[in-house]
Amino acid sequence: MKPNNTKTQILIFDFGSQYTQLIARRVRELNVYCEILPYNNEILNNAESLTNVKGIILSGSPCSVLDTGAPTFPLAKFQGKVPLLGVCYGAQLMAHKAGGKVQPSATREYGRANLHFVQSNATLFKNIPSNSQVWMSHGDSIIDIPEGFEILASTASVKVGGYKIANQDTYGIQFHPEVTHTTEGKQLLQNFVVDICGCEQTWTPDSFIETTVAELKAQIGNDKVVLGLSGGVDSSVAAVLLHQAIGKNLYAIFVDNGLLRKDEFEEVLESYKGMGLNVTGVDAKQDFYDVLTGLKDPEQKRKAIGGKFIDVFQAEANKIQGVKWLGQGTIYPDIIESVSVKGPSATIKSHHNVGGLPEKMDLKVVEPLNTLFKDEVRRVGKSLEIDDKILGRHPFPGPGLAIRILSDITPEKVDILQQVDAIFINGLKTSGLYDDVWQAGAMLLPVQSVGVMGDERTYENVVALRAVHSLDGMTADWVHLPYEFLAETSNKIINKVKGVNRVVYDISSKPPATIEWE
């Protein structure tokens, strides 16, 4: 993974912090392009190749700079040559390597704090008042700063809350400006990115579309591209960008794997026709049911679905003469997580896009959205005038309902869950709640419970409803849906869906739970 030197203004080097993606999102909100790289990326061996980097941010980390084998960084290649901002671990690393004293805090500081000493004449803290709230999350503290370092900010318990190295645009802060709990965090990042680094705030959806379409034209030329559509935001925006670049040479394929929402295959195909896209719909329900027979483990189900999708997609792609490219709707978080400094042990579940199709297809891959976060994809889609019904659609897992059926997959179970899901989602829409929810869905549990219907004993299925708030899926909180809505939805499901006699609502957040149950 190498930075795009035609775009990059800020590079963020990741030491494994849970907040690193938030740093990038906050910088992007300033209309400044940035990218994330692991702290040990090979590009650092050839630092002079970073021709369009105007500033570098070093992230936090779960590690201590005092640990044996702690992550490090070739500071000498950049200090005094390009502005640097160390955040938490990054600040401790710079101080430690310069001879300062870093030691474990008496108590781990986690949560809100207030700046009580601020050098307001320092550019980094311009327009940031004393007593403004910051967010701390660290086990070590900088006790003594090296010679040539100047303290710019403190809190009641942290003497070195922020510093600057004399005669350099090199800064360190102990707190996290990227989280919303730091009230002036966006101002601080703007001070660094715009005022100190001199970045231009020109990276907008319209500028992205203009440059991306031009790059796609140059990259693809008159070649043909085949793209798998899912009906979701990412693949739809990718399709429209490619269509603007190459027109009729884009061939889109929408596969019905039998695990879509109720009536989704027909509805999505109809919406794509209105967008002028060349789309082929493929009914492959039975093929997917066959490979899923008897599988209960979620990773096995994912792999079976991914493998069958490749088979079906390849068979359709082979019908198109002269295809040289495979288009994918991969977005930036997929790329970041696939090269995470945390390594394979941090993988929660396999991604649907990353890894691509097998080499036997002999296709080059084009991913027009692989530098965008989800919210940025939606903003680009809005500039492309894509229907709000597609842009506002809740995220839906690549394996579909297969990972919302917590057991083996049968057409009968899929039918039950489709009916339940339709009642829930349509209810959110008619109640005006859909747009207040980031993602919602229903799970069919491998549990049966006793009930009474029509004076008779029943022993039928339990379904769980799930609705969450989130910015990007990295963290999520359950939505406090009105009791009246939940009661009405439960009543409709039990009365209208044969085979269900109990409905429960999931009130767990991520973490510790995940959004999907599998």
Short mmCIF file of C-alpha atoms in Angstrom, two decimals:
data_model
loop_
_atom_site.label_atom_id
_atom_site.label_comp_id
_atom_site.label_asym_id
_atom_site.label_seq_id
_atom_site.Cartn_x
_atom_site.Cartn_y
_atom_site.Cartn_z
CA MET A 1 0.00 0.00 0.00
CA LYS A 2 1.62 3.22 -1.21
CA PRO A 3 0.29 6.78 -1.06
CA ASN A 4 -1.12 8.46 -4.14
CA ASN A 5 1.48 11.15 -4.78
CA THR A 6 -0.84 13.06 -7.11
CA LYS A 7 -3.28 13.69 -4.24
CA THR A 8 -1.62 13.21 -0.88
CA GLN A 9 -1.20 16.27 1.31
CA ILE A 10 -1.18 14.70 4.80
CA LEU A 11 0.14 11.25 5.69
CA ILE A 12 -1.01 9.60 8.91
CA PHE A 13 1.23 6.82 10.21
CA ASP A 14 -0.71 4.29 12.25
CA PHE A 15 0.77 2.71 15.38
CA GLY A 16 -2.36 0.65 16.05
CA SER A 17 -4.65 3.19 17.69
CA GLN A 18 -8.40 2.58 17.65
CA TYR A 19 -8.78 6.26 16.72
CA THR A 20 -6.51 6.43 13.66
CA GLN A 21 -9.36 6.35 11.15
CA LEU A 22 -10.98 9.21 13.03
CA ILE A 23 -7.89 11.37 12.47
CA ALA A 24 -8.22 10.82 8.72
CA ARG A 25 -11.93 11.56 8.78
CA ARG A 26 -11.39 14.84 10.64
CA VAL A 27 -8.69 15.93 8.20
CA ARG A 28 -10.93 15.02 5.24
CA GLU A 29 -13.72 17.11 6.79
CA LEU A 30 -11.40 20.10 6.30
CA ASN A 31 -11.45 19.30 2.54
CA VAL A 32 -7.83 18.20 2.73
CA TYR A 33 -6.82 14.86 1.27
CA CYS A 34 -4.91 12.44 3.53
CA GLU A 35 -4.01 8.77 3.70
CA ILE A 36 -3.18 6.26 6.44
CA LEU A 37 -0.13 4.00 6.30
CA PRO A 38 1.26 1.51 8.85
CA TYR A 39 4.18 2.95 10.84
CA ASN A 40 6.48 0.33 9.28
CA ASN A 41 5.40 0.84 5.67
CA GLU A 42 8.14 0.16 3.13
CA ILE A 43 7.74 3.64 1.64
CA LEU A 44 9.73 4.96 4.60
CA ASN A 45 12.83 3.31 3.13
CA ASN A 46 12.50 5.74 0.25
CA ALA A 47 11.21 8.85 2.03
CA GLU A 48 12.38 11.19 -0.74
CA SER A 49 9.68 9.70 -2.99
CA LEU A 50 6.97 11.35 -0.88
CA THR A 51 6.86 14.35 -3.16
CA ASN A 52 3.45 15.79 -2.32
CA VAL A 53 3.43 15.33 1.46
CA LYS A 54 2.93 18.63 3.27
CA GLY A 55 2.57 17.22 6.78
CA ILE A 56 2.78 14.01 8.82
CA ILE A 57 0.69 12.89 11.79
CA LEU A 58 1.84 10.08 14.09
CA SER A 59 -1.09 8.26 15.72
CA GLY A 60 -1.66 6.87 19.18
CA SER A 61 -1.01 3.25 20.07
CA PRO A 62 -1.95 0.57 22.62
CA CYS A 63 1.82 0.09 23.11
CA SER A 64 4.21 1.89 25.44
CA VAL A 65 7.38 3.54 24.12
CA LEU A 66 9.08 1.77 27.06
CA ASP A 67 8.17 -1.70 25.78
CA THR A 68 10.86 -3.90 24.30
CA GLY A 69 10.33 -3.82 20.55
CA ALA A 70 7.91 -0.87 20.75
CA PRO A 71 6.89 0.57 17.36
CA THR A 72 9.28 3.25 16.20
CA PHE A 73 9.62 5.73 13.34
CA PRO A 74 12.51 7.27 11.33
CA LEU A 75 11.98 10.78 12.69
CA ALA A 76 15.33 12.05 11.43
CA LYS A 77 14.15 11.68 7.83
CA PHE A 78 11.37 14.22 8.39
CA GLN A 79 12.03 16.47 11.39
CA GLY A 80 12.76 20.01 10.28
CA LYS A 81 11.86 19.13 6.68
CA VAL A 82 8.10 18.61 6.91
CA PRO A 83 5.68 19.54 9.74
CA LEU A 84 5.06 16.73 12.22
CA LEU A 85 2.26 16.24 14.76
CA GLY A 86 2.52 13.41 17.28
CA VAL A 87 -0.74 12.38 18.95
CA CYS A 88 -0.51 10.58 22.32
CA TYR A 89 1.94 7.73 21.58
CA GLY A 90 3.35 9.75 18.67
CA ALA A 91 4.09 12.64 21.06
CA GLN A 92 5.67 10.32 23.62
CA LEU A 93 7.79 8.64 20.93
CA MET A 94 9.27 11.95 19.74
CA ALA A 95 10.00 13.11 23.28
CA HIS A 96 11.46 9.73 24.28
CA LYS A 97 13.77 9.51 21.25
CA ALA A 98 15.02 13.06 21.93
CA GLY A 99 16.03 12.14 25.49
CA GLY A 100 12.91 13.17 27.39
CA LYS A 101 11.49 11.16 30.28
CA VAL A 102 8.39 9.05 29.69
CA GLN A 103 7.05 6.85 32.45
CA PRO A 104 3.85 5.01 33.41
CA SER A 105 1.21 7.28 34.90
CA ALA A 106 0.25 6.69 38.53
CA THR A 107 -3.26 6.03 37.25
CA ARG A 108 -4.19 5.47 33.62
CA GLU A 109 -5.80 8.67 32.38
CA TYR A 110 -8.87 7.92 30.31
CA GLY A 111 -11.66 10.41 29.69
CA ARG A 112 -12.32 14.13 29.74
CA ALA A 113 -9.83 16.71 30.95
CA ASN A 114 -9.49 20.48 30.62
CA LEU A 115 -6.59 22.56 29.36
CA HIS A 116 -5.63 25.00 32.09
CA PHE A 117 -2.50 26.43 30.51
CA VAL A 118 -2.42 27.19 26.80
CA GLN A 119 0.12 29.13 24.76
CA SER A 120 -2.51 30.84 22.65
CA ASN A 121 0.17 32.62 20.61
CA ALA A 122 1.39 29.23 19.36
CA THR A 123 -0.05 28.49 15.93
CA LEU A 124 -1.15 24.98 16.92
CA PHE A 125 -3.37 26.38 19.70
CA LYS A 126 -4.69 29.42 17.83
CA ASN A 127 -8.33 30.14 18.76
CA ILE A 128 -8.30 27.43 21.44
CA PRO A 129 -9.17 28.90 24.84
CA SER A 130 -7.85 27.81 28.21
CA ASN A 131 -10.18 25.41 30.02
CA SER A 132 -11.40 23.84 26.75
CA GLN A 133 -12.21 20.14 27.04
CA VAL A 134 -9.91 17.43 25.66
CA TRP A 135 -10.05 13.63 25.60
CA MET A 136 -7.26 11.63 27.22
CA SER A 137 -6.50 7.93 26.70
CA HIS A 138 -3.01 6.96 27.82
CA GLY A 139 -1.13 4.85 30.34
CA ASP A 140 2.21 6.70 30.07
CA SER A 141 2.98 10.40 30.48
CA ILE A 142 5.84 12.67 29.45
CA ILE A 143 7.41 13.72 32.74
CA ASP A 144 10.36 15.79 31.50
CA ILE A 145 10.79 17.30 28.06
CA PRO A 146 14.14 17.33 26.26
CA GLU A 147 16.19 20.47 25.72
CA GLY A 148 14.75 22.61 22.92
CA PHE A 149 11.16 21.51 23.63
CA GLU A 150 8.60 24.09 24.80
CA ILE A 151 5.40 23.19 26.66
CA LEU A 152 2.36 24.67 24.91
CA ALA A 153 -0.48 23.23 27.00
CA SER A 154 -1.15 21.36 30.24
CA THR A 155 -4.04 19.88 32.20
CA ALA A 156 -4.50 19.54 35.95
CA SER A 157 -2.76 16.15 35.96
CA VAL A 158 -0.64 16.26 32.80
CA LYS A 159 2.16 18.82 32.74
CA VAL A 160 3.07 18.12 29.11
CA GLY A 161 -0.30 18.26 27.37
CA GLY A 162 1.26 19.75 24.24
CA TYR A 163 4.71 20.84 23.08
CA LYS A 164 6.71 22.27 20.19
CA ILE A 165 10.35 21.76 19.24
CA ALA A 166 12.18 25.07 18.84
CA ASN A 167 12.95 26.16 15.27
CA GLN A 168 10.89 23.29 13.85
CA ASP A 169 7.26 22.75 12.91
CA THR A 170 7.29 19.64 15.10
CA TYR A 171 4.50 19.30 17.65
CA GLY A 172 3.23 16.74 20.13
CA ILE A 173 -0.05 16.54 22.04
CA GLN A 174 -0.99 14.07 24.77
CA PHE A 175 -4.74 14.23 24.07
CA HIS A 176 -6.80 13.08 21.08
CA PRO A 177 -8.08 15.93 18.88
CA GLU A 178 -9.84 13.51 16.52
CA VAL A 179 -12.60 12.44 18.95
CA THR A 180 -15.70 14.58 19.39
CA HIS A 181 -15.10 14.81 23.16
CA THR A 182 -12.20 17.18 22.40
CA THR A 183 -14.35 20.24 21.82
CA GLU A 184 -11.74 22.23 19.88
CA GLY A 185 -10.17 19.22 18.19
CA LYS A 186 -11.22 20.23 14.68
CA GLN A 187 -9.78 23.71 15.25
CA LEU A 188 -6.45 22.25 16.36
CA LEU A 189 -6.26 19.97 13.33
CA GLN A 190 -7.13 22.89 11.07
CA ASN A 191 -4.36 24.93 12.69
CA PHE A 192 -1.89 22.15 11.92
CA VAL A 193 -3.12 21.06 8.49
CA VAL A 194 -3.96 24.46 6.99
CA ASP A 195 -1.92 27.07 8.87
CA ILE A 196 1.24 25.09 9.66
CA CYS A 197 1.35 22.62 6.74
CA GLY A 198 -0.12 25.04 4.20
CA CYS A 199 -2.56 22.52 2.71
CA GLU A 200 -5.18 23.75 0.26
CA GLN A 201 -8.79 22.99 1.21
CA THR A 202 -9.82 21.97 -2.30
CA TRP A 203 -10.60 18.25 -1.90
CA THR A 204 -14.41 18.22 -2.41
CA PRO A 205 -16.87 15.69 -3.91
CA ASP A 206 -16.94 17.63 -7.17
CA SER A 207 -13.15 17.78 -7.39
CA PHE A 208 -12.98 14.05 -6.58
CA ILE A 209 -15.43 13.24 -9.39
CA GLU A 210 -13.59 15.39 -11.91
CA THR A 211 -10.14 13.96 -11.17
CA THR A 212 -11.37 10.36 -10.74
CA VAL A 213 -13.27 10.28 -14.04
CA ALA A 214 -10.21 11.72 -15.82
CA GLU A 215 -7.95 9.12 -14.16
CA LEU A 216 -10.33 6.28 -15.06
CA LYS A 217 -10.41 7.40 -18.71
CA ALA A 218 -6.62 7.45 -18.83
CA GLN A 219 -6.28 4.15 -16.94
CA ILE A 220 -8.89 2.12 -18.84
CA GLY A 221 -8.95 3.73 -22.28
CA ASN A 222 -11.25 1.77 -24.60
CA ASP A 223 -11.08 -1.44 -22.57
CA LYS A 224 -14.18 -3.18 -21.21
CA VAL A 225 -14.90 -3.38 -17.47
CA VAL A 226 -17.16 -5.87 -15.68
CA LEU A 227 -18.53 -4.84 -12.28
CA GLY A 228 -20.54 -6.72 -9.69
CA LEU A 229 -23.43 -4.66 -8.33
CA SER A 230 -25.01 -5.26 -4.94
CA GLY A 231 -27.72 -2.59 -4.87
CA GLY A 232 -25.81 -0.76 -2.13
CA VAL A 233 -24.19 2.65 -2.00
CA ASP A 234 -20.59 1.66 -2.76
CA SER A 235 -21.08 -0.45 -5.88
CA SER A 236 -23.71 1.97 -7.23
CA VAL A 237 -21.45 5.02 -6.91
CA ALA A 238 -18.52 3.05 -8.38
CA ALA A 239 -20.74 2.06 -11.31
CA VAL A 240 -21.81 5.64 -12.07
CA LEU A 241 -18.21 6.91 -11.92
CA LEU A 242 -17.09 4.17 -14.31
CA HIS A 243 -20.09 4.82 -16.56
CA GLN A 244 -19.16 8.51 -16.79
CA ALA A 245 -15.62 7.52 -17.74
CA ILE A 246 -16.19 4.67 -20.20
CA GLY A 247 -19.93 4.62 -21.02
CA LYS A 248 -21.16 1.48 -22.78
CA ASN A 249 -17.87 -0.33 -22.09
CA LEU A 250 -19.05 -0.89 -18.51
CA TYR A 251 -20.89 -4.21 -18.05
CA ALA A 252 -22.59 -4.53 -14.66
CA ILE A 253 -23.81 -7.81 -13.20
CA PHE A 254 -26.31 -8.09 -10.34
CA VAL A 255 -26.50 -11.60 -8.87
CA ASP A 256 -29.51 -12.81 -6.89
CA ASN A 257 -27.89 -15.15 -4.37
CA GLY A 258 -31.21 -15.93 -2.69
CA LEU A 259 -30.05 -14.02 0.39
CA LEU A 260 -31.26 -10.55 -0.52
CA ARG A 261 -34.11 -8.69 1.16
CA LYS A 262 -37.69 -9.35 0.08
CA ASP A 263 -38.30 -8.26 -3.56
CA GLU A 264 -34.89 -6.55 -3.62
CA PHE A 265 -33.64 -8.19 -6.82
CA GLU A 266 -36.51 -6.83 -8.93
CA GLU A 267 -36.56 -3.41 -7.23
CA VAL A 268 -32.82 -2.82 -7.60
CA LEU A 269 -32.77 -3.89 -11.25
CA GLU A 270 -35.57 -1.43 -11.94
CA SER A 271 -33.71 1.42 -10.22
CA TYR A 272 -30.55 0.75 -12.24
CA LYS A 273 -32.47 0.91 -15.51
CA GLY A 274 -33.45 4.46 -14.64
CA MET A 275 -29.76 5.36 -14.21
CA GLY A 276 -28.87 4.35 -17.76
CA LEU A 277 -26.55 1.55 -16.66
CA ASN A 278 -26.04 -1.61 -18.67
CA VAL A 279 -27.02 -4.23 -16.07
CA THR A 280 -27.53 -7.99 -16.37
CA GLY A 281 -29.55 -9.67 -13.63
CA VAL A 282 -28.66 -13.28 -12.78
CA ASP A 283 -30.97 -15.57 -10.78
CA ALA A 284 -28.59 -17.95 -8.99
CA LYS A 285 -30.57 -18.61 -5.81
CA GLN A 286 -30.49 -22.38 -6.03
CA ASP A 287 -26.74 -22.47 -6.75
CA PHE A 288 -26.07 -20.62 -3.48
CA TYR A 289 -28.53 -22.70 -1.47
CA ASP A 290 -26.79 -25.84 -2.72
CA VAL A 291 -23.30 -24.79 -1.55
CA LEU A 292 -24.68 -23.60 1.80
CA THR A 293 -26.44 -26.87 2.61
CA GLY A 294 -25.55 -28.00 6.13
CA LEU A 295 -23.13 -25.14 6.87
CA LYS A 296 -23.55 -23.45 10.25
CA ASP A 297 -20.19 -21.79 10.93
CA PRO A 298 -20.34 -18.14 9.81
CA GLU A 299 -16.86 -18.10 8.27
CA GLN A 300 -17.63 -21.27 6.31
CA LYS A 301 -20.84 -19.66 5.08
CA ARG A 302 -18.95 -16.52 4.05
CA LYS A 303 -16.36 -18.52 2.15
CA ALA A 304 -18.99 -20.69 0.44
CA ILE A 305 -20.91 -17.59 -0.67
CA GLY A 306 -17.74 -15.84 -1.82
CA GLY A 307 -16.61 -18.90 -3.77
CA LYS A 308 -19.96 -19.40 -5.46
CA PHE A 309 -20.22 -15.68 -6.28
CA ILE A 310 -16.86 -15.96 -8.05
CA ASP A 311 -18.11 -18.97 -10.06
CA VAL A 312 -21.37 -17.27 -11.08
CA PHE A 313 -19.73 -13.94 -11.77
CA GLN A 314 -16.95 -15.52 -13.81
CA ALA A 315 -19.45 -17.49 -15.91
CA GLU A 316 -21.33 -14.26 -16.71
CA ALA A 317 -18.12 -12.29 -17.34
CA ASN A 318 -16.94 -14.96 -19.79
CA LYS A 319 -19.98 -14.18 -21.95
CA ILE A 320 -18.61 -10.67 -22.59
CA GLN A 321 -15.92 -10.60 -25.25
CA GLY A 322 -12.69 -8.75 -24.52
CA VAL A 323 -13.19 -7.78 -20.86
CA LYS A 324 -9.89 -6.70 -19.31
CA TRP A 325 -10.88 -5.06 -16.02
CA LEU A 326 -12.82 -6.01 -12.90
CA GLY A 327 -14.50 -3.06 -11.17
CA GLN A 328 -15.07 -3.22 -7.41
CA GLY A 329 -16.76 -0.96 -4.86
CA THR A 330 -14.00 -1.41 -2.28
CA ILE A 331 -13.80 1.59 0.06
CA TYR A 332 -10.96 2.95 2.16
CA PRO A 333 -11.76 1.25 5.51
CA ASP A 334 -11.57 -2.14 3.75
CA ILE A 335 -8.10 -1.26 2.47
CA ILE A 336 -6.90 0.08 5.83
CA GLU A 337 -8.10 -2.98 7.73
CA SER A 338 -6.53 -5.36 5.22
CA VAL A 339 -3.07 -3.85 5.87
CA SER A 340 -3.61 -3.11 9.57
CA VAL A 341 -0.51 -2.87 11.75
CA LYS A 342 -2.40 -5.08 14.17
CA GLY A 343 -1.87 -8.04 11.87
CA PRO A 344 -4.11 -11.00 11.05
CA SER A 345 -4.90 -11.71 14.71
CA ALA A 346 -7.03 -8.53 14.73
CA THR A 347 -9.34 -9.78 11.97
CA ILE A 348 -12.92 -9.96 13.27
CA LYS A 349 -14.42 -11.43 10.10
CA SER A 350 -13.39 -11.75 6.49
CA HIS A 351 -14.17 -8.88 4.10
CA HIS A 352 -16.23 -9.53 0.98
CA ASN A 353 -14.22 -7.31 -1.40
CA VAL A 354 -10.63 -7.40 -0.20
CA GLY A 355 -8.72 -10.25 -1.78
CA GLY A 356 -10.53 -9.92 -5.08
CA LEU A 357 -11.27 -12.66 -7.57
CA PRO A 358 -8.77 -15.41 -8.37
CA GLU A 359 -5.92 -14.89 -10.78
CA LYS A 360 -7.46 -17.36 -13.23
CA MET A 361 -9.88 -14.61 -14.31
CA ASP A 362 -6.83 -12.75 -15.62
CA LEU A 363 -8.46 -9.35 -15.05
CA LYS A 364 -6.90 -6.16 -13.78
CA VAL A 365 -8.73 -4.56 -10.84
CA VAL A 366 -10.07 -1.00 -10.80
CA GLU A 367 -11.43 0.41 -7.52
CA PRO A 368 -12.54 4.04 -7.98
CA LEU A 369 -13.67 4.41 -4.35
CA ASN A 370 -10.70 2.90 -2.53
CA THR A 371 -9.65 6.26 -1.08
CA LEU A 372 -13.07 7.18 0.35
CA PHE A 373 -14.82 6.61 3.66
CA LYS A 374 -18.51 5.60 3.59
CA ASP A 375 -19.85 9.08 4.32
CA GLU A 376 -17.62 10.49 1.56
CA VAL A 377 -19.00 7.91 -0.88
CA ARG A 378 -22.51 9.18 -0.10
CA ARG A 379 -21.45 12.80 -0.66
CA VAL A 380 -19.91 11.88 -4.01
CA GLY A 381 -23.09 9.98 -4.90
CA LYS A 382 -25.15 13.06 -4.10
CA SER A 383 -22.96 15.16 -6.42
CA LEU A 384 -23.52 12.48 -9.09
CA GLU A 385 -27.29 12.92 -8.52
CA ILE A 386 -27.85 9.27 -7.62
CA ASP A 387 -31.32 8.59 -6.20
CA ASP A 388 -31.60 9.15 -2.43
CA LYS A 389 -33.25 5.72 -2.15
CA ILE A 390 -29.89 4.17 -3.03
CA LEU A 391 -27.67 6.68 -1.20
CA GLY A 392 -29.76 6.50 1.96
CA ARG A 393 -29.97 2.72 1.96
CA HIS A 394 -28.72 1.12 5.14
CA PRO A 395 -25.52 -0.92 4.87
CA PHE A 396 -26.23 -4.57 4.09
CA PRO A 397 -23.68 -7.37 4.57
CA GLY A 398 -22.07 -8.90 1.50
CA PRO A 399 -23.16 -12.44 2.49
CA GLY A 400 -26.68 -11.09 2.93
CA LEU A 401 -29.20 -12.85 5.15
CA ALA A 402 -26.92 -15.88 5.47
CA ILE A 403 -25.16 -14.28 8.42
CA ARG A 404 -28.46 -13.18 9.95
CA ILE A 405 -29.67 -16.79 10.05
CA LEU A 406 -27.72 -18.23 12.96
CA SER A 407 -27.72 -21.81 11.74
CA ASP A 408 -27.77 -23.67 8.45
CA ILE A 409 -29.47 -21.99 5.48
CA THR A 410 -32.67 -23.26 3.87
CA PRO A 411 -35.07 -21.50 1.48
CA GLU A 412 -37.77 -21.79 4.17
CA LYS A 413 -35.64 -19.96 6.75
CA VAL A 414 -34.73 -17.28 4.21
CA ASP A 415 -38.41 -16.76 3.42
CA ILE A 416 -39.26 -16.34 7.11
CA LEU A 417 -36.46 -13.82 7.65
CA GLN A 418 -37.29 -11.88 4.48
CA GLN A 419 -40.86 -11.43 5.69
CA VAL A 420 -39.73 -10.36 9.18
CA ASP A 421 -37.11 -7.98 7.79
CA ALA A 422 -39.62 -6.41 5.38
CA ILE A 423 -42.09 -5.68 8.19
CA PHE A 424 -39.33 -4.14 10.33
CA ILE A 425 -37.69 -2.03 7.59
CA ASN A 426 -40.99 -0.88 6.04
CA GLY A 427 -42.20 0.01 9.53
CA LEU A 428 -39.14 2.18 10.11
CA LYS A 429 -39.81 3.96 6.82
CA THR A 430 -43.52 4.57 7.35
CA SER A 431 -42.86 5.75 10.92
CA GLY A 432 -40.24 8.25 9.78
CA LEU A 433 -37.50 6.44 11.71
CA TYR A 434 -35.48 4.92 8.86
CA ASP A 435 -33.20 7.91 8.25
CA ASP A 436 -32.51 8.21 12.00
CA VAL A 437 -30.99 4.71 11.99
CA TRP A 438 -27.60 3.86 10.49
CA GLN A 439 -28.34 0.15 10.04
CA ALA A 440 -31.23 -2.11 10.92
CA GLY A 441 -32.12 -5.73 10.33
CA ALA A 442 -33.55 -8.90 11.78
CA MET A 443 -31.84 -12.12 12.91
CA LEU A 444 -33.38 -15.60 12.87
CA LEU A 445 -32.13 -17.34 16.01
CA PRO A 446 -31.46 -21.08 16.33
CA VAL A 447 -33.95 -21.08 19.20
CA GLN A 448 -37.56 -22.11 19.47
CA SER A 449 -39.85 -21.06 22.27
CA VAL A 450 -43.26 -22.01 23.63
CA GLY A 451 -46.16 -19.74 22.79
CA VAL A 452 -49.94 -19.70 22.69
CA MET A 453 -51.81 -18.76 19.52
CA GLY A 454 -55.55 -19.34 19.10
CA ASP A 455 -55.77 -21.26 22.40
CA GLU A 456 -53.19 -23.71 21.07
CA ARG A 457 -49.64 -24.31 22.24
CA THR A 458 -46.95 -23.35 19.70
CA TYR A 459 -43.26 -24.12 19.60
CA GLU A 460 -41.81 -21.78 16.98
CA ASN A 461 -38.92 -19.51 16.04
CA VAL A 462 -37.48 -16.48 17.83
CA VAL A 463 -36.32 -13.43 15.86
CA ALA A 464 -34.18 -10.55 17.11
CA LEU A 465 -34.46 -7.01 15.77
CA ARG A 466 -31.36 -4.80 15.64
CA ALA A 467 -31.03 -1.05 14.97
CA VAL A 468 -27.86 0.98 15.56
CA HIS A 469 -26.44 4.47 15.34
CA SER A 470 -22.93 4.76 13.86
CA LEU A 471 -20.72 7.04 11.80
CA ASP A 472 -18.74 4.40 9.92
CA GLY A 473 -19.46 1.00 11.46
CA MET A 474 -16.29 1.02 13.57
CA THR A 475 -18.33 1.67 16.73
CA ALA A 476 -22.10 1.63 17.18
CA ASP A 477 -24.79 2.26 19.80
CA TRP A 478 -28.21 0.64 19.84
CA VAL A 479 -31.11 2.90 18.90
CA HIS A 480 -33.78 3.66 21.50
CA LEU A 481 -36.72 2.95 19.22
CA PRO A 482 -40.10 3.98 20.68
CA TYR A 483 -41.81 1.26 22.71
CA GLU A 484 -44.99 1.82 20.73
CA PHE A 485 -43.15 1.15 17.46
CA LEU A 486 -41.50 -2.00 18.83
CA ALA A 487 -44.82 -3.28 20.18
CA GLU A 488 -46.60 -2.69 16.87
CA THR A 489 -43.75 -4.29 14.88
CA SER A 490 -43.64 -7.34 17.15
CA ASN A 491 -47.40 -7.77 16.85
CA LYS A 492 -47.29 -7.57 13.04
CA ILE A 493 -44.44 -10.08 12.78
CA ILE A 494 -46.06 -12.66 15.05
CA ASN A 495 -49.45 -12.31 13.36
CA LYS A 496 -48.25 -12.24 9.76
CA VAL A 497 -45.14 -14.46 9.64
CA LYS A 498 -45.94 -18.11 10.05
CA GLY A 499 -43.32 -19.87 12.15
CA VAL A 500 -42.45 -16.96 14.49
CA ASN A 501 -43.98 -16.60 17.94
CA ARG A 502 -41.46 -14.40 19.77
CA VAL A 503 -39.65 -11.13 18.96
CA VAL A 504 -36.77 -9.64 20.98
CA TYR A 505 -34.79 -6.39 20.58
CA ASP A 506 -30.98 -6.28 20.72
CA ILE A 507 -29.73 -3.55 23.09
CA SER A 508 -25.98 -4.25 22.89
CA SER A 509 -23.43 -1.78 21.50
CA LYS A 510 -20.24 -2.22 19.45
CA PRO A 511 -17.92 -2.91 21.15
CA PRO A 512 -18.23 -5.35 22.84
CA ALA A 513 -20.79 -6.81 20.42
CA THR A 514 -20.58 -6.49 16.64
CA ILE A 515 -23.38 -5.01 14.53
CA GLU A 516 -24.14 -8.31 12.78
CA TRP A 517 -24.56 -11.38 14.93
CA GLU A 518 -22.20 -13.48 12.78
#
